[in-house]
């Protein structure tokens, strides 16, 4: 528990250093003549907002050493929240200036304002558009692919225009050393984007996969079995996921994340992903032909098993069963007999993906299966409705805080289970989550 807290605090300190150091560097060396407090504060807020915005490229650059301690879903959540703070800082910068120096309001006239002010407007409006589209993407009926592309473009414009505005305004950046630092920093942020969009895809291009089998599963789900072509592939730990690119090459802007559903003990590099038909991309998966070339980027995620002594409680809702399948298949292949309880919520009996294989796995594992059906048939005698504290208490032996919990499913289910566990006295360090919706 202590190492967990220590590690997370260290990462936070590193993050704080990266966003605050560029600001404090401005105070080194010779300083321009001091101005009033509010002007200086507003400038500091602007610089801080830009530093936070720039570092966002690092958060989503899929560096394993950045995401591993937390898990991708937490990092994306942080990315979204922190961008609201960046927006607050960036907007506060001109607002304070307009209050203390009302004559600057004239700069709002985009046509007549000098370029150094226009650049500030371009940066701020891009950031506002970016945040509005991210917060209300679904309400605005924007497709994920369109939103993703415009998100990247707006982010680059906001950061580049922000830096150009600072450089053109001068003052602190009149010092060549400080100007070089901020330009270098911006280039570094943009190079992180190039890494994800160019370097990584080039690497993936040299390490393609081939679909060897397409399996129809219960619950409108299709499993793709993929083998590395001309390379040995990668090893993953059960519960992790990868980004799949189909049909277009690896340079396609939007890849789709899917958990590996196969055993991590498979030695020939083969990986399986089981995909439920939930939208335009996933609807086409069942039409994939064997022999299709695909690209995989992975493995990612911190949703993995450990602590062999503890009982493992796997709580899955719907297609959230895929990482659990990888976990139980791997345990079976390892001959690992730790007690496992799988609580599996789904619509009806016929749509429970992997139902038959789970029953068969009982013979190879110390596995207890609890199905929870939202729409049970008349003769169903098992659990009904949605997974809740009552069901957990009925099927798990106390003390509840001695087990390791793994939860994956729709957001509403995950929120309900997390609340239930907290009510049962299970500390957060004992449960692990994988959210299929980064939003
Ligand atoms: C870590 C992780 C693991 C996942 N594992 C599985 C799995 O094993 N099996 C499975 O069936 N599904 C899994 N999903 C969900 C799957 O990625 C989405 O259902 C799929 O990308 C939807 O694409 P679509 O175009 O068919 O649907 P759309 O209708 O375009 O999207 C539906 C929703 O899915 C999300 N989404 C869409 N595209 C992406 C994308 N490229 N990246 C991130 N989110 C996106 C958005 O929130 C969107 O609103 C996983 C998601 C995550 C984040």
XYZ file of C-alpha atoms and ligand atoms in Angstrom:
492
model
C 0.000 0.000 0.000
C 2.865 2.359 0.930
C 4.795 1.678 -2.291
C 1.576 2.268 -4.255
C 1.075 5.681 -2.604
C 4.787 6.524 -2.875
C 4.987 5.610 -6.559
C 1.897 7.637 -7.411
C 3.140 10.652 -5.424
C 6.475 10.456 -7.256
C 4.744 10.469 -10.632
C 2.672 13.473 -9.571
C 5.842 15.300 -8.535
C 7.454 14.556 -11.915
C 4.321 15.854 -13.648
C 4.262 19.024 -11.507
C 7.932 19.583 -12.262
C 7.344 19.356 -16.022
C 4.484 21.835 -15.980
C 5.971 24.356 -13.556
C 9.699 24.324 -14.449
C 9.239 26.148 -17.812
C 7.440 28.940 -15.934
C 10.087 29.354 -13.246
C 12.852 29.357 -15.854
C 11.456 32.722 -16.970
C 12.559 34.164 -13.628
C 16.207 33.221 -14.149
C 18.810 35.655 -15.479
C 17.995 39.257 -16.394
C 14.388 40.297 -15.854
C 12.383 42.906 -17.785
C 10.991 45.840 -15.733
C 8.375 44.687 -13.197
C 4.680 45.380 -13.884
C 1.698 45.427 -11.551
C 0.704 42.233 -9.696
C -2.407 41.439 -11.799
C -0.597 41.764 -15.102
C 2.200 39.493 -13.895
C -0.327 36.997 -12.520
C -2.228 36.918 -15.798
C 1.020 36.283 -17.733
C 1.972 33.475 -15.341
C -1.443 31.864 -15.849
C -1.028 32.026 -19.630
C 2.405 30.379 -19.520
C 1.171 27.681 -17.121
C -1.861 26.954 -19.322
C 0.394 26.498 -22.343
C 2.796 24.218 -20.421
C -0.121 21.988 -19.343
C -1.518 21.906 -22.888
C 1.865 20.930 -24.325
C 2.400 18.118 -21.879
C -0.951 16.626 -22.898
C 0.841 15.260 -25.987
C 3.074 13.262 -23.626
C 0.141 11.841 -21.666
C -1.460 10.306 -24.743
C 1.767 9.260 -26.518
C 1.236 5.652 -25.320
C 4.538 5.501 -23.438
C 4.206 2.353 -21.338
C 6.331 3.752 -18.505
C 3.932 6.701 -18.240
C 0.685 4.736 -18.380
C 1.687 1.484 -16.664
C 1.531 2.647 -13.033
C -2.026 3.917 -13.534
C -3.681 2.228 -16.486
C -4.741 3.925 -19.723
C -8.290 4.727 -18.600
C -7.007 6.734 -15.614
C -4.477 8.578 -17.804
C -7.178 9.487 -20.357
C -9.461 10.604 -17.534
C -6.655 12.781 -16.156
C -5.958 14.108 -19.681
C -9.585 15.247 -19.941
C -9.763 16.810 -16.471
C -6.439 18.612 -16.670
C -7.382 20.142 -20.037
C -10.253 21.919 -18.243
C -7.702 23.443 -15.873
C -5.547 24.479 -18.868
C -8.599 26.124 -20.454
C -9.350 27.975 -17.193
C -5.781 29.306 -17.017
C -5.644 30.295 -20.690
C -8.999 32.117 -20.548
C -8.166 33.808 -17.224
C -5.026 35.313 -18.818
C -6.815 37.782 -21.182
C -9.784 38.269 -18.828
C -7.548 39.619 -16.043
C -5.720 41.833 -18.542
C -9.001 43.242 -19.864
C -10.076 44.138 -16.324
C -6.825 45.850 -15.274
C -6.122 47.413 -18.689
C -9.488 47.992 -20.447
C -7.744 49.591 -23.453
C -6.604 46.050 -24.399
C -10.237 45.166 -25.212
C -9.558 46.712 -28.639
C -7.408 43.634 -29.368
C -10.591 41.571 -29.584
C -11.174 43.106 -32.999
C -9.576 40.288 -34.994
C -9.369 42.285 -38.234
C -7.560 45.289 -36.808
C -5.578 43.629 -34.029
C -1.837 43.001 -34.581
C -0.767 39.410 -35.360
C 0.584 38.840 -31.854
C -2.980 39.342 -30.525
C -4.601 37.405 -33.377
C -2.389 34.429 -32.522
C -3.646 34.554 -28.924
C -7.230 34.558 -30.220
C -6.555 31.619 -32.571
C -4.975 29.638 -29.717
C -7.801 30.368 -27.254
C -10.652 29.737 -29.722
C -9.033 26.454 -30.844
C -8.764 25.342 -27.241
C -12.395 26.261 -26.532
C -13.563 24.383 -29.670
C -11.437 21.383 -28.673
C -12.949 21.241 -25.170
C -16.538 21.734 -26.381
C -16.137 18.921 -28.926
C -14.541 16.610 -26.360
C -17.207 17.213 -23.713
C -20.209 17.032 -26.030
C -18.989 14.749 -28.844
C -21.915 12.351 -28.508
C -24.530 15.134 -28.162
C -23.044 16.911 -31.191
C -23.357 13.580 -33.070
C -19.720 13.666 -34.168
C -18.298 10.323 -35.298
C -15.351 9.172 -33.180
C -13.026 9.277 -36.210
C -13.982 12.846 -37.218
C -13.719 14.030 -33.615
C -10.312 12.365 -33.179
C -8.832 14.016 -36.297
C -10.143 17.493 -35.441
C -9.022 17.029 -31.819
C -5.424 16.537 -32.955
C -5.527 19.451 -35.423
C -7.048 21.842 -32.870
C -4.508 20.794 -30.226
C -1.561 21.462 -32.555
C -3.022 24.835 -33.609
C -3.725 25.845 -29.982
C -0.188 25.046 -28.792
C 1.656 26.415 -31.843
C -0.379 29.652 -31.945
C 0.049 30.045 -28.181
C 3.815 29.840 -28.438
C 3.962 32.195 -31.441
C 1.826 34.683 -29.487
C 4.263 34.574 -26.560
C 7.314 34.881 -28.783
C 5.768 37.770 -30.759
C 4.723 39.594 -27.582
C 8.267 39.322 -26.303
C 8.766 40.707 -22.805
C 10.042 37.619 -20.943
C 10.855 35.860 -24.221
C 12.978 38.768 -25.493
C 15.830 36.966 -23.734
C 17.267 34.667 -26.475
C 17.936 31.844 -23.991
C 14.390 31.819 -22.649
C 12.992 32.095 -26.158
C 15.107 29.109 -27.225
C 13.886 27.131 -24.204
C 10.211 27.681 -24.988
C 10.683 27.006 -28.710
C 12.616 23.817 -27.869
C 9.892 22.788 -25.449
C 7.179 23.270 -28.076
C 9.182 21.266 -30.596
C 9.539 18.529 -27.979
C 5.750 18.454 -27.406
C 5.073 18.293 -31.139
C 7.711 15.567 -31.571
C 5.697 13.431 -29.108
C 2.804 13.676 -31.544
C 5.074 12.744 -34.453
C 6.258 9.748 -32.444
C 2.703 8.383 -32.094
C 1.599 9.266 -35.610
C 4.769 8.449 -37.579
C 7.441 6.517 -35.675
C 5.119 4.021 -34.008
C 3.135 3.260 -37.188
C 6.432 2.752 -39.071
C 7.412 0.224 -36.431
C 4.004 -1.489 -36.732
C 4.306 -1.563 -40.544
C 7.377 -3.757 -40.164
C 5.568 -6.065 -37.735
C 2.205 -6.954 -39.314
C -0.227 -9.673 -38.223
C -2.410 -11.962 -40.300
C -5.941 -13.064 -39.317
C -5.865 -16.860 -39.313
C -9.408 -17.513 -38.108
C -12.658 -15.639 -37.567
C -14.952 -17.200 -34.952
C -18.587 -16.209 -34.390
C -19.374 -16.129 -30.651
C -22.568 -15.772 -28.645
C -23.804 -12.208 -28.035
C -23.142 -10.683 -31.485
C -19.423 -11.066 -30.875
C -16.639 -12.128 -33.232
C -13.204 -13.407 -32.272
C -10.241 -12.623 -34.510
C -7.315 -15.022 -34.181
C -4.164 -13.219 -35.353
C -0.611 -14.463 -35.898
C 2.529 -12.376 -36.287
C 3.952 -12.372 -39.802
C 7.730 -12.465 -40.102
C 8.360 -11.630 -36.425
C 7.807 -13.197 -33.021
C 5.052 -10.858 -31.819
C 4.863 -9.601 -28.241
C 4.108 -11.156 -24.868
C 1.262 -9.735 -22.810
C -0.077 -10.347 -19.351
C -3.716 -11.486 -19.097
C -6.106 -8.530 -18.868
C -4.080 -6.221 -21.105
C -5.254 -4.750 -24.406
C -3.919 -3.598 -27.776
C -4.871 -1.101 -30.496
C -6.150 -2.747 -33.657
C -5.941 -1.198 -37.133
C -7.759 -3.011 -39.914
C -8.115 -2.389 -43.654
C -6.086 0.816 -43.677
C -2.383 0.794 -42.854
C -1.032 1.572 -39.378
C -0.936 5.298 -40.240
C -4.709 5.538 -39.893
C -5.423 8.177 -37.253
C -7.902 6.097 -35.255
C -7.019 2.617 -34.031
C -9.520 0.738 -31.839
C -8.630 -0.673 -28.404
C -9.573 -4.295 -27.622
C -8.571 -6.554 -24.742
C -6.737 -9.745 -25.591
C -9.114 -12.618 -24.909
C -6.630 -15.447 -25.485
C -4.303 -17.098 -23.005
C -1.053 -15.256 -22.347
C 0.665 -18.655 -22.273
C 0.343 -19.187 -26.029
C 3.942 -19.376 -27.219
C 3.747 -18.718 -30.981
C 2.815 -15.011 -30.658
C -0.834 -15.682 -31.554
C -3.318 -13.274 -30.002
C -7.096 -13.206 -30.021
C -9.466 -10.274 -29.684
C -13.205 -10.756 -29.205
C -15.231 -7.838 -30.494
C -18.899 -7.061 -29.858
C -20.890 -5.303 -32.549
C -21.506 -1.901 -30.956
C -20.867 0.666 -33.706
C -19.676 1.308 -37.244
C -16.185 -0.236 -36.897
C -17.157 -3.191 -34.704
C -20.141 -3.994 -36.988
C -17.702 -4.846 -39.781
C -15.555 -7.252 -37.762
C -17.703 -10.294 -38.582
C -17.002 -9.643 -42.282
C -13.223 -9.833 -41.849
C -11.822 -12.670 -43.936
C -9.132 -15.090 -42.826
C -5.870 -13.970 -44.426
C -6.563 -10.268 -43.795
C -3.472 -8.299 -42.775
C -3.897 -6.261 -39.568
C -1.717 -4.099 -37.331
C -1.507 -4.323 -33.557
C 0.007 -1.885 -31.112
C 0.419 -3.299 -27.650
C 0.360 -4.557 -25.034
C -1.063 -1.804 -22.830
C -2.899 -1.576 -19.537
C -2.410 -2.233 -15.847
C -5.463 -4.495 -15.499
C -3.498 -7.654 -14.759
C -3.433 -10.368 -12.138
C -0.902 -10.873 -9.377
C -0.905 -11.776 -5.651
C -1.304 -15.539 -6.098
C -2.322 -16.046 -2.466
C -5.505 -13.966 -2.664
C -8.809 -15.135 -3.985
C -9.543 -13.446 -7.306
C -13.001 -12.047 -7.898
C -13.650 -11.269 -11.562
C -16.701 -9.091 -12.159
C -17.698 -8.766 -15.812
C -20.590 -7.018 -17.516
C -21.346 -7.784 -21.179
C -18.269 -7.654 -23.406
C -16.208 -6.874 -20.275
C -15.849 -10.679 -20.180
C -12.939 -10.549 -22.696
C -10.069 -9.712 -20.297
C -11.561 -12.189 -17.786
C -11.406 -14.908 -20.456
C -7.742 -14.168 -20.951
C -7.216 -14.383 -17.189
C -9.007 -17.727 -16.698
C -7.550 -19.259 -19.858
C -4.061 -18.237 -18.712
C -4.589 -19.603 -15.177
C -5.821 -22.894 -16.680
C -2.774 -23.150 -18.964
C -0.501 -22.443 -15.994
C -2.226 -25.054 -13.848
C -2.824 -22.260 -11.314
C -5.421 -23.441 -8.792
C -5.978 -20.220 -6.832
C -9.692 -19.771 -6.050
C -11.461 -17.639 -8.634
C -15.061 -16.391 -8.540
C -16.390 -15.025 -11.830
C -19.538 -12.921 -11.498
C -20.797 -12.430 -15.035
C -23.678 -10.075 -15.826
C -25.421 -10.182 -19.191
C -28.730 -9.705 -20.954
C -30.056 -13.227 -21.395
C -28.753 -16.772 -21.235
C -28.251 -17.105 -24.979
C -26.152 -13.957 -25.326
C -23.541 -14.881 -22.686
C -20.323 -14.935 -24.723
C -17.953 -17.854 -23.924
C -20.627 -19.571 -21.756
C -19.761 -23.130 -22.853
C -15.998 -22.657 -22.539
C -16.372 -21.182 -19.052
C -18.336 -24.254 -17.958
C -15.595 -26.482 -19.410
C -12.844 -24.491 -17.643
C -14.336 -25.444 -14.253
C -12.674 -28.838 -14.661
C -9.209 -27.231 -14.898
C -9.574 -24.438 -12.309
C -10.895 -23.718 -8.821
C -13.585 -21.623 -10.553
C -16.998 -20.582 -9.228
C -19.330 -19.108 -11.856
C -22.179 -16.782 -10.949
C -24.354 -15.569 -13.819
C -26.550 -12.505 -13.351
C -29.194 -12.104 -16.046
C -31.030 -8.847 -16.732
C -33.657 -10.632 -18.867
C -33.823 -14.194 -17.493
C -36.051 -16.896 -19.008
C -38.993 -18.182 -16.957
C -37.225 -21.278 -15.605
C -34.066 -19.328 -14.540
C -33.240 -19.919 -10.885
C -29.970 -17.987 -10.718
C -29.300 -14.318 -9.943
C -31.457 -11.730 -11.727
C -31.158 -8.005 -12.439
C -27.818 -6.208 -12.133
C -24.706 -6.988 -10.091
C -25.064 -5.327 -6.693
C -23.840 -5.543 -3.087
C -26.472 -8.199 -2.240
C -25.206 -10.520 -4.969
C -21.574 -9.926 -3.997
C -22.300 -10.670 -0.326
C -24.243 -13.843 -1.224
C -21.447 -15.369 -3.293
C -18.220 -14.148 -1.709
C -16.774 -15.405 1.560
C -15.896 -12.708 4.141
C -13.654 -10.914 4.951
C -14.321 -9.093 1.682
C -11.206 -6.913 1.887
C -8.979 -9.997 1.593
C -9.819 -10.632 -2.082
C -8.470 -9.024 -5.254
C -11.282 -7.657 -7.439
C -11.142 -7.143 -11.211
C -14.031 -5.208 -12.730
C -14.787 -4.604 -16.412
C -18.042 -3.688 -18.109
C -20.295 -0.755 -18.969
C -19.645 2.436 -16.997
C -22.926 2.274 -15.034
C -22.170 -1.261 -13.912
C -18.619 -0.372 -12.916
C -19.763 2.650 -10.896
C -22.380 0.501 -9.123
C -19.874 -2.272 -8.323
C -17.239 0.195 -7.088
C -19.843 1.781 -4.779
C -20.936 -1.639 -3.558
C -17.350 -2.699 -2.816
C -16.606 0.524 -1.001
C -19.771 -0.052 1.092
C -18.473 -3.548 1.896
C -15.248 -2.072 3.286
C -13.002 -3.074 0.357
C -10.173 -0.519 0.017
C -9.464 0.931 -3.433
C -6.080 -0.783 -3.681
C -7.865 -4.143 -3.695
C -9.877 -3.499 -6.824
C -8.725 -3.010 -10.371
C -10.808 -1.617 -13.187
C -10.701 -1.432 -16.962
C -13.126 1.070 -18.449
C -14.067 0.504 -22.076
C -15.103 4.095 -22.450
C -12.218 6.543 -22.103
C -14.728 9.440 -22.179
C -9.110 -0.564 -23.007
C -10.290 -0.968 -23.849
C -10.494 -2.309 -24.150
C -11.592 -2.686 -24.911
N -11.787 -4.014 -25.181
C -12.848 -4.399 -25.897
C -13.065 -5.778 -26.189
O -12.298 -6.653 -25.791
N -14.137 -6.096 -26.945
C -15.015 -5.155 -27.426
O -15.964 -5.515 -28.123
N -14.838 -3.841 -27.139
C -13.783 -3.440 -26.403
N -13.592 -2.109 -26.157
C -14.545 -1.128 -26.682
C -14.242 -0.859 -28.154
O -12.966 -0.254 -28.295
C -15.299 0.076 -28.745
O -16.549 -0.536 -28.614
C -15.047 0.292 -30.216
O -13.847 0.983 -30.428
C -16.226 1.072 -30.775
O -15.941 1.430 -32.107
P -17.136 1.578 -33.175
O -16.614 2.424 -34.295
O -17.658 0.257 -33.557
O -18.289 2.291 -32.403
P -18.657 3.821 -32.318
O -20.137 3.914 -32.387
O -17.837 4.643 -33.256
O -18.153 4.159 -30.849
C -18.872 3.798 -29.703
C -18.096 4.370 -28.522
O -16.859 3.637 -28.385
C -15.782 4.554 -28.092
N -14.802 4.479 -29.175
C -15.035 4.419 -30.493
N -13.896 4.347 -31.181
C -12.898 4.386 -30.268
C -11.481 4.367 -30.344
N -10.867 4.296 -31.507
N -10.761 4.445 -29.193
C -11.373 4.530 -28.000
N -12.719 4.538 -27.865
C -13.469 4.468 -28.977
C -16.386 5.946 -28.006
O -16.653 6.267 -26.645
C -17.674 5.838 -28.767
O -18.656 6.729 -28.310
C -12.500 -1.699 -25.392
C -12.280 -0.358 -25.104
C -11.193 0.008 -24.345
C -10.981 1.469 -24.051
